């Protein structure tokens, strides 16, 4: 009997606790289902026991505020604070209650008291600040961090938290200051700060403000490395390559890095088609670092920059191409054939083949590269692909596919192997073997390089869209054969044949593609007015098709860069932004429009 009595003493509280726990669960279900009266009755009974306050607090308080029972809410909060005096949530909730009933002064006193109590405890400061933010009381979150920083007597405390808080408050100058402080004390997080700022600083005035802050920081703290790096970075974000170069030049001089940073900027400028900037930057390296490892690379890059500039300035001047081959030859004579100059030898071969129609010279050079001992295997593979391309120029597709297949087999599952497969697919396309071409292209759609995957997707869609209703494929075969002429640089012949197709097959699904090809050919031949007419034909009849935005952007570009009609170009860029807001050209169109309008975009 005595044992049973002791057992009853042990079991009874356990059963009571289990029953109360079930009551909490039941009340929560009522709350979720919107049965607030039932939920409130249970919560009210449970609120008398301190051990359930934390489990029921949020839902119970929410119900009391919803039904405007402010006295019960105040009673509950007083009880919660009594039993859990260190819980900042309950303190802030009390302030929220006072704010709800219009007692602003009481609310402010509670918030300030909460912050003051927490100021020496980093965990409590962060907890309080985060809760303030969640309740749309962000100014008090800011105050929490600032009071915590003052209490720490450390001007770097809570830098990241303050930056994020200023960001919410849209106080961008203070936000930038704190992100810079965070980056200076933790340089390893510089990339993180760049990513954050890249997303935030979208407006020109914000970017300019950031530049001004950085310049002031550099003047005041000349030995802090992150500020010059960030100034270079923000200049590059604006495509201000010259500004980035000036800053990189100072960095190289200060840290004696032999032009490394300047070379980086030059390569970025070249990638972004800022050819004049790239030439100036690489020339600076050759002039100032003649006895360093960067000298040969810079000389090579000067010629490459000039080459890209010549090839993208229509119509292309043959004499300018000839001068480039002389420059490559002189570079190789001065330095010799080595791992740094053999790429220049390859570039020289391609100029002979595709611009000067000197195929024998090109073939000899490429074979020389392929046979060279200890050659970089990737460069050897690229040279084989180039040789395959040249055999296409000589109408020897068998030799072409042999070389493409060799490279593909030797470089499986690599970018150069995918490139070889793409060339084989295009060769089959030129020959009208569309099914075989598509089988290659379907594999390449999953290629690891975005450029190759995109090219494969575009060609696959072109074949699919223009053969599905044409069982004989004869129109598509004719189009593909003309594309081979284009590859062979026979632009005049291709133009005549495209014009013939427009007359023979009016209204065919390839019509917009034909106009687009003709527009590009006429642009490259310098027939700008004809190019405009063909682009206008696309915009008149196919404005919503896939080439609509391409046509309108190129139209504006021709007016700006070749006809020097800035007013018309500005109108077109403005119309483009309205007509094609989702186009990949939107950012560039906006930039060009602002530049033509006279905005200071750097």
XYZ file of C-alpha atoms in Angstrom:
602
model
C 0.000 0.000 0.000
C 2.869 2.343 0.891
C 4.603 1.541 -2.445
C 1.415 2.297 -4.314
C 1.133 5.651 -2.525
C 4.689 6.666 -3.485
C 4.081 5.552 -7.075
C 0.932 7.671 -7.195
C 2.905 10.691 -5.997
C 5.377 10.217 -8.879
C 2.818 9.516 -11.609
C 0.290 12.255 -10.845
C 2.484 15.298 -11.780
C 3.647 13.482 -14.877
C 0.078 12.887 -15.989
C -0.816 16.497 -15.202
C 2.134 17.767 -17.271
C 1.161 15.541 -20.167
C -2.418 16.750 -19.949
C -1.304 20.414 -19.981
C 0.972 19.742 -22.915
C -1.978 18.291 -24.802
C -3.935 21.429 -23.922
C -1.197 23.610 -25.470
C -1.342 21.538 -28.642
C -5.148 21.738 -28.728
C -5.091 25.515 -28.241
C -2.538 25.872 -31.035
C -4.795 23.889 -33.370
C -7.752 26.137 -32.507
C -5.530 29.165 -33.188
C -4.380 27.878 -36.569
C -7.975 27.099 -37.550
C -9.115 30.598 -36.573
C -11.194 29.483 -33.574
C -9.777 32.259 -31.412
C -12.320 32.147 -28.574
C -11.646 28.468 -27.898
C -7.894 29.006 -28.152
C -8.026 31.994 -25.817
C -9.897 30.107 -23.102
C -7.233 27.413 -22.995
C -4.302 29.868 -23.214
C -5.809 31.949 -20.393
C -5.943 28.933 -18.087
C -2.390 27.914 -18.991
C -1.015 31.439 -18.547
C -1.322 31.068 -14.790
C 1.505 28.531 -14.847
C 4.955 30.107 -15.557
C 6.244 26.965 -17.228
C 3.800 27.406 -20.141
C 4.318 31.120 -20.740
C 7.021 30.620 -23.357
C 4.973 28.013 -25.245
C 1.806 30.087 -25.475
C 3.140 33.660 -25.512
C 3.105 34.551 -29.219
C -0.302 33.081 -30.041
C -1.941 34.245 -26.833
C -0.679 37.810 -27.174
C -1.716 37.872 -30.831
C -5.282 36.897 -29.896
C -5.506 39.503 -27.124
C -4.301 42.255 -29.473
C -6.637 41.076 -32.222
C -9.697 41.292 -29.969
C -8.354 44.520 -28.396
C -8.296 43.090 -24.850
C -5.414 45.324 -23.894
C -5.795 44.892 -20.126
C -5.454 41.124 -20.416
C -2.496 41.620 -22.741
C -0.791 43.954 -20.257
C -1.457 41.515 -17.408
C 0.041 38.660 -19.410
C 3.124 40.679 -20.362
C 3.729 41.820 -16.756
C 3.597 38.194 -15.694
C 5.903 37.105 -18.550
C 8.459 39.796 -17.690
C 8.300 38.895 -13.993
C 9.189 35.259 -14.599
C 11.585 35.912 -17.517
C 13.135 39.327 -16.822
C 16.027 38.789 -19.285
C 13.792 37.931 -22.251
C 14.017 40.909 -24.618
C 11.084 39.648 -26.693
C 8.691 40.152 -23.791
C 10.142 43.588 -23.072
C 9.739 44.735 -26.673
C 6.256 43.194 -26.867
C 5.264 45.326 -23.888
C 6.460 48.387 -25.745
C 4.466 47.294 -28.795
C 1.365 47.019 -26.615
C 1.788 50.575 -25.363
C 2.368 51.762 -28.934
C -0.809 49.998 -30.052
C -2.922 51.779 -27.451
C -1.331 55.131 -28.287
C 0.950 55.481 -25.251
C 4.026 56.373 -27.329
C 6.082 57.742 -24.449
C 5.625 54.567 -22.415
C 6.557 52.485 -25.444
C 9.717 54.510 -26.054
C 10.719 54.166 -22.408
C 10.318 50.396 -22.587
C 12.365 50.169 -25.809
C 15.143 52.328 -24.404
C 15.143 50.371 -21.152
C 15.444 47.126 -23.138
C 18.409 48.466 -25.085
C 20.119 49.814 -21.965
C 19.778 46.499 -20.133
C 21.159 44.554 -23.095
C 24.033 46.866 -24.052
C 26.821 44.880 -22.400
C 25.688 41.532 -23.790
C 26.386 41.043 -27.510
C 23.902 38.194 -27.789
C 21.091 40.235 -26.233
C 21.902 43.290 -28.356
C 21.731 41.250 -31.547
C 18.573 39.459 -30.396
C 16.841 42.716 -29.503
C 17.916 44.408 -32.747
C 16.703 41.528 -34.901
C 13.354 41.525 -33.083
C 13.030 45.280 -33.527
C 13.566 44.814 -37.273
C 10.991 42.011 -37.440
C 8.449 44.340 -35.820
C 9.204 47.227 -38.224
C 10.998 49.127 -35.462
C 14.269 49.387 -37.367
C 15.335 52.770 -35.859
C 15.468 51.026 -32.465
C 17.522 48.209 -33.996
C 19.966 50.872 -35.180
C 20.015 52.394 -31.697
C 20.648 48.948 -30.166
C 23.801 48.425 -32.230
C 25.068 51.980 -31.693
C 24.548 51.742 -27.912
C 26.215 48.314 -27.954
C 29.179 49.718 -29.875
C 29.541 52.593 -27.421
C 29.347 50.198 -24.485
C 32.051 48.005 -26.070
C 34.282 51.051 -26.530
C 35.143 49.558 -29.914
C 34.366 51.570 -33.054
C 34.352 48.410 -35.172
C 31.728 46.477 -33.185
C 28.586 45.423 -35.056
C 29.892 46.827 -38.381
C 28.089 44.285 -40.573
C 24.894 44.476 -38.511
C 24.905 48.270 -38.703
C 25.533 48.178 -42.448
C 22.544 45.890 -42.962
C 20.383 48.075 -40.713
C 21.326 51.257 -42.564
C 20.512 49.366 -45.753
C 16.952 48.684 -44.508
C 16.630 52.353 -43.553
C 17.935 53.376 -46.998
C 20.677 55.475 -45.419
C 23.217 54.621 -48.089
C 26.132 56.805 -47.066
C 26.174 55.353 -43.537
C 25.586 51.887 -44.970
C 28.641 52.203 -47.226
C 30.763 53.435 -44.327
C 29.875 50.368 -42.262
C 30.409 47.905 -45.125
C 33.815 49.464 -45.740
C 34.608 49.205 -42.034
C 33.571 45.550 -42.054
C 35.756 44.854 -45.104
C 38.748 46.648 -43.566
C 38.636 44.574 -40.381
C 37.917 41.371 -42.297
C 39.615 41.615 -45.728
C 38.693 38.007 -46.529
C 35.075 39.164 -46.772
C 35.803 41.768 -49.451
C 34.153 39.638 -52.139
C 31.010 39.394 -49.990
C 30.914 43.178 -49.606
C 31.364 43.646 -53.355
C 28.444 41.321 -54.062
C 26.223 43.186 -51.601
C 27.141 46.608 -52.985
C 26.708 45.450 -56.571
C 23.070 44.621 -55.820
C 22.405 47.820 -53.869
C 24.204 50.552 -55.788
C 22.100 50.684 -58.950
C 21.504 54.406 -59.387
C 24.212 56.593 -60.881
C 24.134 59.017 -57.958
C 24.647 56.148 -55.491
C 27.644 54.851 -57.438
C 29.136 58.339 -57.650
C 28.618 58.780 -53.910
C 30.447 55.482 -53.335
C 33.352 56.655 -55.507
C 33.569 59.930 -53.590
C 33.655 58.091 -50.265
C 36.417 55.772 -51.530
C 38.531 58.659 -52.807
C 38.222 60.399 -49.443
C 39.176 57.160 -47.653
C 42.243 56.719 -49.856
C 43.374 60.266 -49.087
C 42.931 59.783 -45.350
C 44.198 56.183 -45.150
C 46.718 55.754 -47.985
C 48.051 52.474 -46.586
C 44.698 50.683 -46.488
C 44.713 48.237 -49.422
C 40.995 47.575 -49.794
C 40.010 51.131 -50.783
C 42.070 51.286 -54.002
C 40.874 47.787 -54.889
C 37.262 48.827 -54.395
C 37.787 51.978 -56.451
C 39.135 49.819 -59.284
C 36.167 47.494 -58.865
C 33.532 50.239 -58.954
C 35.180 51.766 -62.039
C 34.942 48.398 -63.773
C 31.273 48.106 -62.771
C 30.691 51.311 -64.740
C 32.891 50.145 -67.637
C 35.187 53.058 -66.818
C 38.303 51.171 -67.845
C 40.472 54.272 -68.031
C 39.559 55.210 -64.453
C 40.292 51.662 -63.289
C 43.623 51.778 -65.136
C 44.684 55.025 -63.449
C 44.000 53.526 -60.017
C 45.627 50.182 -60.904
C 48.702 52.057 -62.093
C 49.027 53.651 -58.651
C 48.568 50.270 -56.955
C 51.292 48.668 -59.094
C 53.723 51.489 -58.340
C 53.034 51.453 -54.614
C 53.347 47.705 -54.169
C 55.973 47.176 -56.913
C 53.982 44.470 -58.734
C 55.537 45.066 -62.179
C 52.286 46.033 -63.871
C 50.281 42.963 -62.831
C 47.218 44.937 -61.775
C 47.342 47.106 -64.893
C 47.530 43.991 -67.069
C 44.372 42.682 -65.395
C 42.527 45.888 -66.276
C 43.824 45.802 -69.854
C 42.548 42.258 -70.340
C 39.138 43.171 -68.921
C 38.967 46.213 -71.238
C 39.834 43.989 -74.208
C 37.153 41.443 -73.249
C 34.621 44.284 -73.106
C 35.636 45.618 -76.552
C 37.124 48.831 -75.148
C 39.957 48.526 -77.656
C 41.407 52.034 -77.368
C 41.591 51.735 -73.579
C 43.195 48.303 -73.876
C 45.834 49.584 -76.329
C 46.689 52.502 -74.026
C 46.932 50.224 -70.980
C 49.141 47.564 -72.602
C 51.351 50.249 -74.140
C 51.911 51.681 -70.660
C 53.159 48.255 -69.513
C 55.615 47.884 -72.410
C 56.924 51.406 -71.805
C 57.298 51.090 -68.037
C 58.052 47.411 -67.389
C 60.342 46.358 -70.282
C 62.396 43.913 -68.209
C 59.569 42.004 -66.557
C 57.498 38.954 -67.393
C 54.601 41.208 -68.398
C 56.491 42.824 -71.297
C 55.993 40.055 -73.872
C 52.347 39.549 -72.900
C 51.675 43.281 -73.162
C 53.233 43.493 -76.633
C 51.135 40.534 -77.723
C 47.992 42.096 -76.261
C 48.599 45.441 -77.987
C 48.510 43.697 -81.367
C 45.526 41.598 -80.338
C 43.626 44.731 -79.239
C 44.408 46.450 -82.526
C 43.363 43.308 -84.384
C 39.964 43.194 -82.644
C 39.474 46.884 -83.308
C 40.212 46.477 -87.031
C 37.977 43.408 -87.329
C 35.053 45.236 -85.721
C 35.322 48.471 -87.712
C 33.327 48.015 -90.921
C 34.191 47.875 -93.714
C 37.408 46.128 -92.742
C 40.542 47.671 -94.246
C 42.729 45.033 -95.851
C 45.849 47.173 -95.402
C 45.218 47.343 -91.670
C 45.057 43.538 -91.594
C 48.312 43.375 -93.550
C 49.987 45.673 -91.000
C 48.845 43.385 -88.197
C 50.555 40.398 -89.847
C 53.768 42.470 -90.032
C 53.469 43.329 -86.346
C 52.999 39.672 -85.394
C 55.985 38.747 -87.542
C 58.146 41.412 -85.875
C 57.085 40.251 -82.399
C 58.127 36.689 -83.220
C 61.437 37.867 -84.765
C 62.233 39.970 -81.692
C 61.372 37.365 -79.095
C 61.483 34.071 -80.956
C 58.968 31.259 -81.118
C 58.186 30.190 -77.565
C 55.216 29.412 -75.379
C 54.394 33.122 -75.090
C 54.549 33.982 -78.791
C 53.229 30.842 -80.463
C 49.656 32.068 -79.875
C 50.632 35.178 -81.853
C 51.800 32.906 -84.669
C 48.368 31.256 -84.664
C 46.625 34.653 -84.831
C 48.834 35.578 -87.798
C 47.760 32.386 -89.598
C 44.073 33.186 -89.127
C 44.525 36.693 -90.552
C 46.172 35.219 -93.639
C 43.328 32.717 -94.037
C 40.163 34.648 -93.292
C 41.043 38.230 -94.247
C 43.831 38.112 -96.841
C 42.795 34.912 -98.678
C 46.359 33.589 -98.356
C 45.398 30.039 -97.515
C 48.740 28.379 -98.237
C 50.540 30.687 -95.800
C 47.938 29.954 -93.136
C 48.136 26.172 -93.644
C 51.956 26.225 -93.454
C 51.942 28.238 -90.216
C 49.341 26.043 -88.540
C 51.155 22.853 -89.515
C 54.341 24.373 -88.083
C 52.530 24.962 -84.784
C 51.025 21.458 -84.729
C 54.462 19.860 -85.344
C 56.265 22.035 -82.786
C 57.872 19.991 -79.963
C 56.631 20.470 -76.387
C 53.707 22.562 -77.594
C 50.808 23.181 -75.253
C 48.262 20.461 -76.054
C 45.317 22.859 -75.927
C 46.992 25.192 -78.427
C 47.794 22.226 -80.665
C 44.123 21.186 -80.580
C 42.964 24.742 -81.365
C 45.374 24.889 -84.306
C 43.952 21.624 -85.644
C 40.446 23.100 -85.450
C 41.702 26.208 -87.263
C 43.225 23.997 -89.955
C 39.889 22.201 -90.270
C 38.180 25.566 -90.775
C 40.655 26.495 -93.502
C 39.987 23.232 -95.337
C 36.340 24.308 -95.380
C 37.516 27.474 -97.132
C 39.170 25.286 -99.772
C 36.008 23.163 -100.174
C 37.631 20.081 -98.644
C 35.078 19.103 -95.959
C 36.482 15.572 -95.607
C 39.777 16.921 -94.268
C 37.828 19.295 -92.023
C 35.722 16.617 -90.378
C 38.789 14.399 -89.982
C 40.577 17.104 -87.982
C 37.465 18.034 -85.975
C 36.924 14.384 -85.067
C 40.552 13.935 -84.012
C 40.269 16.847 -81.607
C 36.874 15.697 -80.330
C 38.176 12.178 -79.654
C 41.309 13.425 -77.861
C 39.469 15.971 -75.724
C 36.250 14.310 -74.628
C 34.173 16.099 -71.988
C 36.242 19.286 -72.241
C 35.447 22.716 -73.728
C 37.756 22.191 -76.693
C 36.177 18.781 -77.323
C 32.725 20.402 -77.283
C 33.983 23.063 -79.666
C 35.145 20.337 -82.061
C 31.753 18.605 -81.855
C 30.017 21.935 -82.572
C 32.174 22.438 -85.665
C 31.266 18.939 -86.866
C 27.598 19.743 -86.281
C 27.896 22.960 -88.309
C 29.679 21.108 -91.092
C 26.790 18.654 -91.293
C 24.391 21.594 -91.237
C 26.195 23.304 -94.140
C 25.952 20.050 -96.107
C 22.222 19.684 -95.392
C 22.611 16.658 -93.080
C 20.187 18.129 -90.558
C 19.361 14.988 -88.577
C 23.039 14.240 -88.004
C 23.692 17.873 -87.126
C 20.832 17.845 -84.591
C 22.126 14.655 -82.947
C 25.403 16.495 -82.227
C 23.614 19.660 -81.162
C 21.306 17.837 -78.724
C 24.375 16.614 -76.847
C 25.984 20.059 -76.911
C 22.911 21.719 -75.370
C 24.168 20.246 -72.096
C 27.764 21.387 -72.607
C 29.559 22.847 -69.600
C 30.363 26.113 -71.398
C 27.432 28.470 -71.778
C 28.652 29.881 -75.089
C 28.793 26.474 -76.781
C 25.462 25.402 -75.257
C 23.810 28.613 -76.479
C 25.250 28.219 -79.987
C 24.037 24.628 -80.101
C 20.576 25.622 -78.906
C 20.284 28.430 -81.480
C 21.312 26.259 -84.428
C 19.114 23.378 -83.266
C 16.070 25.678 -83.026
C 16.833 27.163 -86.446
C 16.850 23.690 -88.007
C 13.771 22.537 -86.103
C 11.672 25.644 -86.772
C 12.386 25.651 -90.478
C 12.171 21.966 -91.397
C 9.079 20.845 -89.484
C 6.710 22.041 -92.260
C 9.109 21.349 -95.124
C 9.462 17.594 -95.569
C 11.913 17.973 -98.437
C 14.099 20.492 -96.511
C 15.161 22.041 -99.845
C 14.653 25.646 -98.653
C 16.598 25.038 -95.465
C 19.340 23.287 -97.438
C 19.649 26.295 -99.716
C 19.859 28.609 -96.702
C 22.540 26.420 -95.053
C 24.622 26.332 -98.243
C 24.620 30.148 -98.303
C 25.742 30.171 -94.677
C 28.757 28.137 -95.803
C 29.537 30.894 -98.316
C 29.440 33.364 -95.442
C 31.847 31.186 -93.446
C 34.118 31.183 -96.490
C 34.005 35.002 -96.461
C 32.212 35.128 -99.850
C 29.909 37.937 -98.732
C 28.930 39.303 -102.147
C 27.902 35.867 -103.422
C 25.973 35.157 -100.228
C 24.128 38.470 -100.494
C 23.008 37.762 -104.070
C 21.775 34.294 -103.132
C 19.864 35.590 -100.070
C 18.153 38.194 -102.253
C 17.191 35.406 -104.644
C 15.698 33.377 -101.761
C 13.480 36.294 -100.722
C 12.003 36.405 -104.223
C 11.638 32.620 -104.600
C 10.110 31.914 -101.177
C 8.055 34.943 -100.081
C 6.646 34.615 -96.564
C 8.762 31.581 -95.672
C 9.581 31.090 -91.983
C 13.235 31.853 -92.800
C 12.443 35.356 -94.084
C 13.401 37.222 -90.908
C 16.623 35.163 -90.666
C 17.466 36.072 -94.273
C 16.887 39.777 -93.622
C 19.069 39.537 -90.527
C 21.915 37.850 -92.416
C 21.681 40.425 -95.213
C 21.717 43.286 -92.702
C 24.898 41.915 -91.116
C 26.570 41.373 -94.489
C 25.763 44.893 -95.700
C 27.031 46.322 -92.414
C 30.340 44.484 -92.812
C 30.592 45.648 -96.444
C 29.926 49.237 -95.385
C 26.520 49.411 -97.093
C 24.900 51.016 -94.059
C 21.732 52.287 -95.754
C 20.942 48.831 -97.130
C 21.541 47.333 -93.695
C 19.040 49.794 -92.191
C 16.395 48.804 -94.748
C 16.750 45.113 -93.922
C 16.566 45.748 -90.186
C 13.465 47.884 -90.712
C 11.906 44.995 -92.660
C 12.346 42.766 -89.598
C 10.838 45.382 -87.285
C 7.906 45.997 -89.637
C 6.920 42.385 -90.219
C 8.465 40.402 -87.322
C 8.772 42.775 -84.316
C 7.761 40.118 -81.780
C 9.891 37.300 -83.184
C 13.224 36.251 -81.743
C 15.251 38.695 -83.864
C 13.127 41.768 -83.073
C 15.277 43.113 -80.233
C 18.507 42.242 -82.083
C 17.310 44.204 -85.115
C 16.279 47.297 -83.175
C 19.478 47.403 -81.127
C 21.651 47.026 -84.229
C 19.609 49.722 -85.957
C 20.365 52.165 -83.147
C 23.999 51.081 -83.103
C 24.434 51.808 -86.827
C 22.954 55.284 -86.433
C 25.260 55.954 -83.489
C 28.557 54.400 -84.600
C 28.486 54.534 -88.390
C 26.103 57.289 -89.465
C 26.875 59.564 -86.466
C 23.207 60.497 -86.124
C 23.124 60.718 -82.344
C 19.625 62.161 -82.143
C 18.109 59.289 -84.116
C 20.184 56.753 -82.174
C 18.970 58.208 -78.873
C 15.342 57.949 -80.022
C 15.841 54.324 -80.991
C 17.527 53.398 -77.692
C 14.656 55.056 -75.823
C 12.060 53.183 -77.913
C 14.031 49.973 -77.407
C 13.765 50.242 -73.608
C 9.996 50.565 -73.896
C 9.472 47.911 -76.578
C 11.869 45.214 -75.325
C 12.161 45.636 -71.520
C 13.222 42.005 -71.068
C 15.993 41.979 -73.684
C 19.613 41.167 -72.903
C 20.493 44.505 -74.538
C 18.535 46.604 -72.009
C 21.499 47.544 -69.794
C 23.659 48.508 -72.774
C 20.812 50.450 -74.406
C 20.183 52.398 -71.200
C 23.878 53.191 -70.873
C 24.150 54.367 -74.490
C 20.970 56.443 -74.209
C 22.260 58.226 -71.108
C 25.623 58.828 -72.718
C 24.024 60.352 -75.822
C 21.745 62.451 -73.638
C 24.814 63.882 -71.938
C 24.516 62.214 -68.525
C 27.707 61.802 -66.528
C 27.738 57.989 -66.299
C 31.291 57.494 -65.036
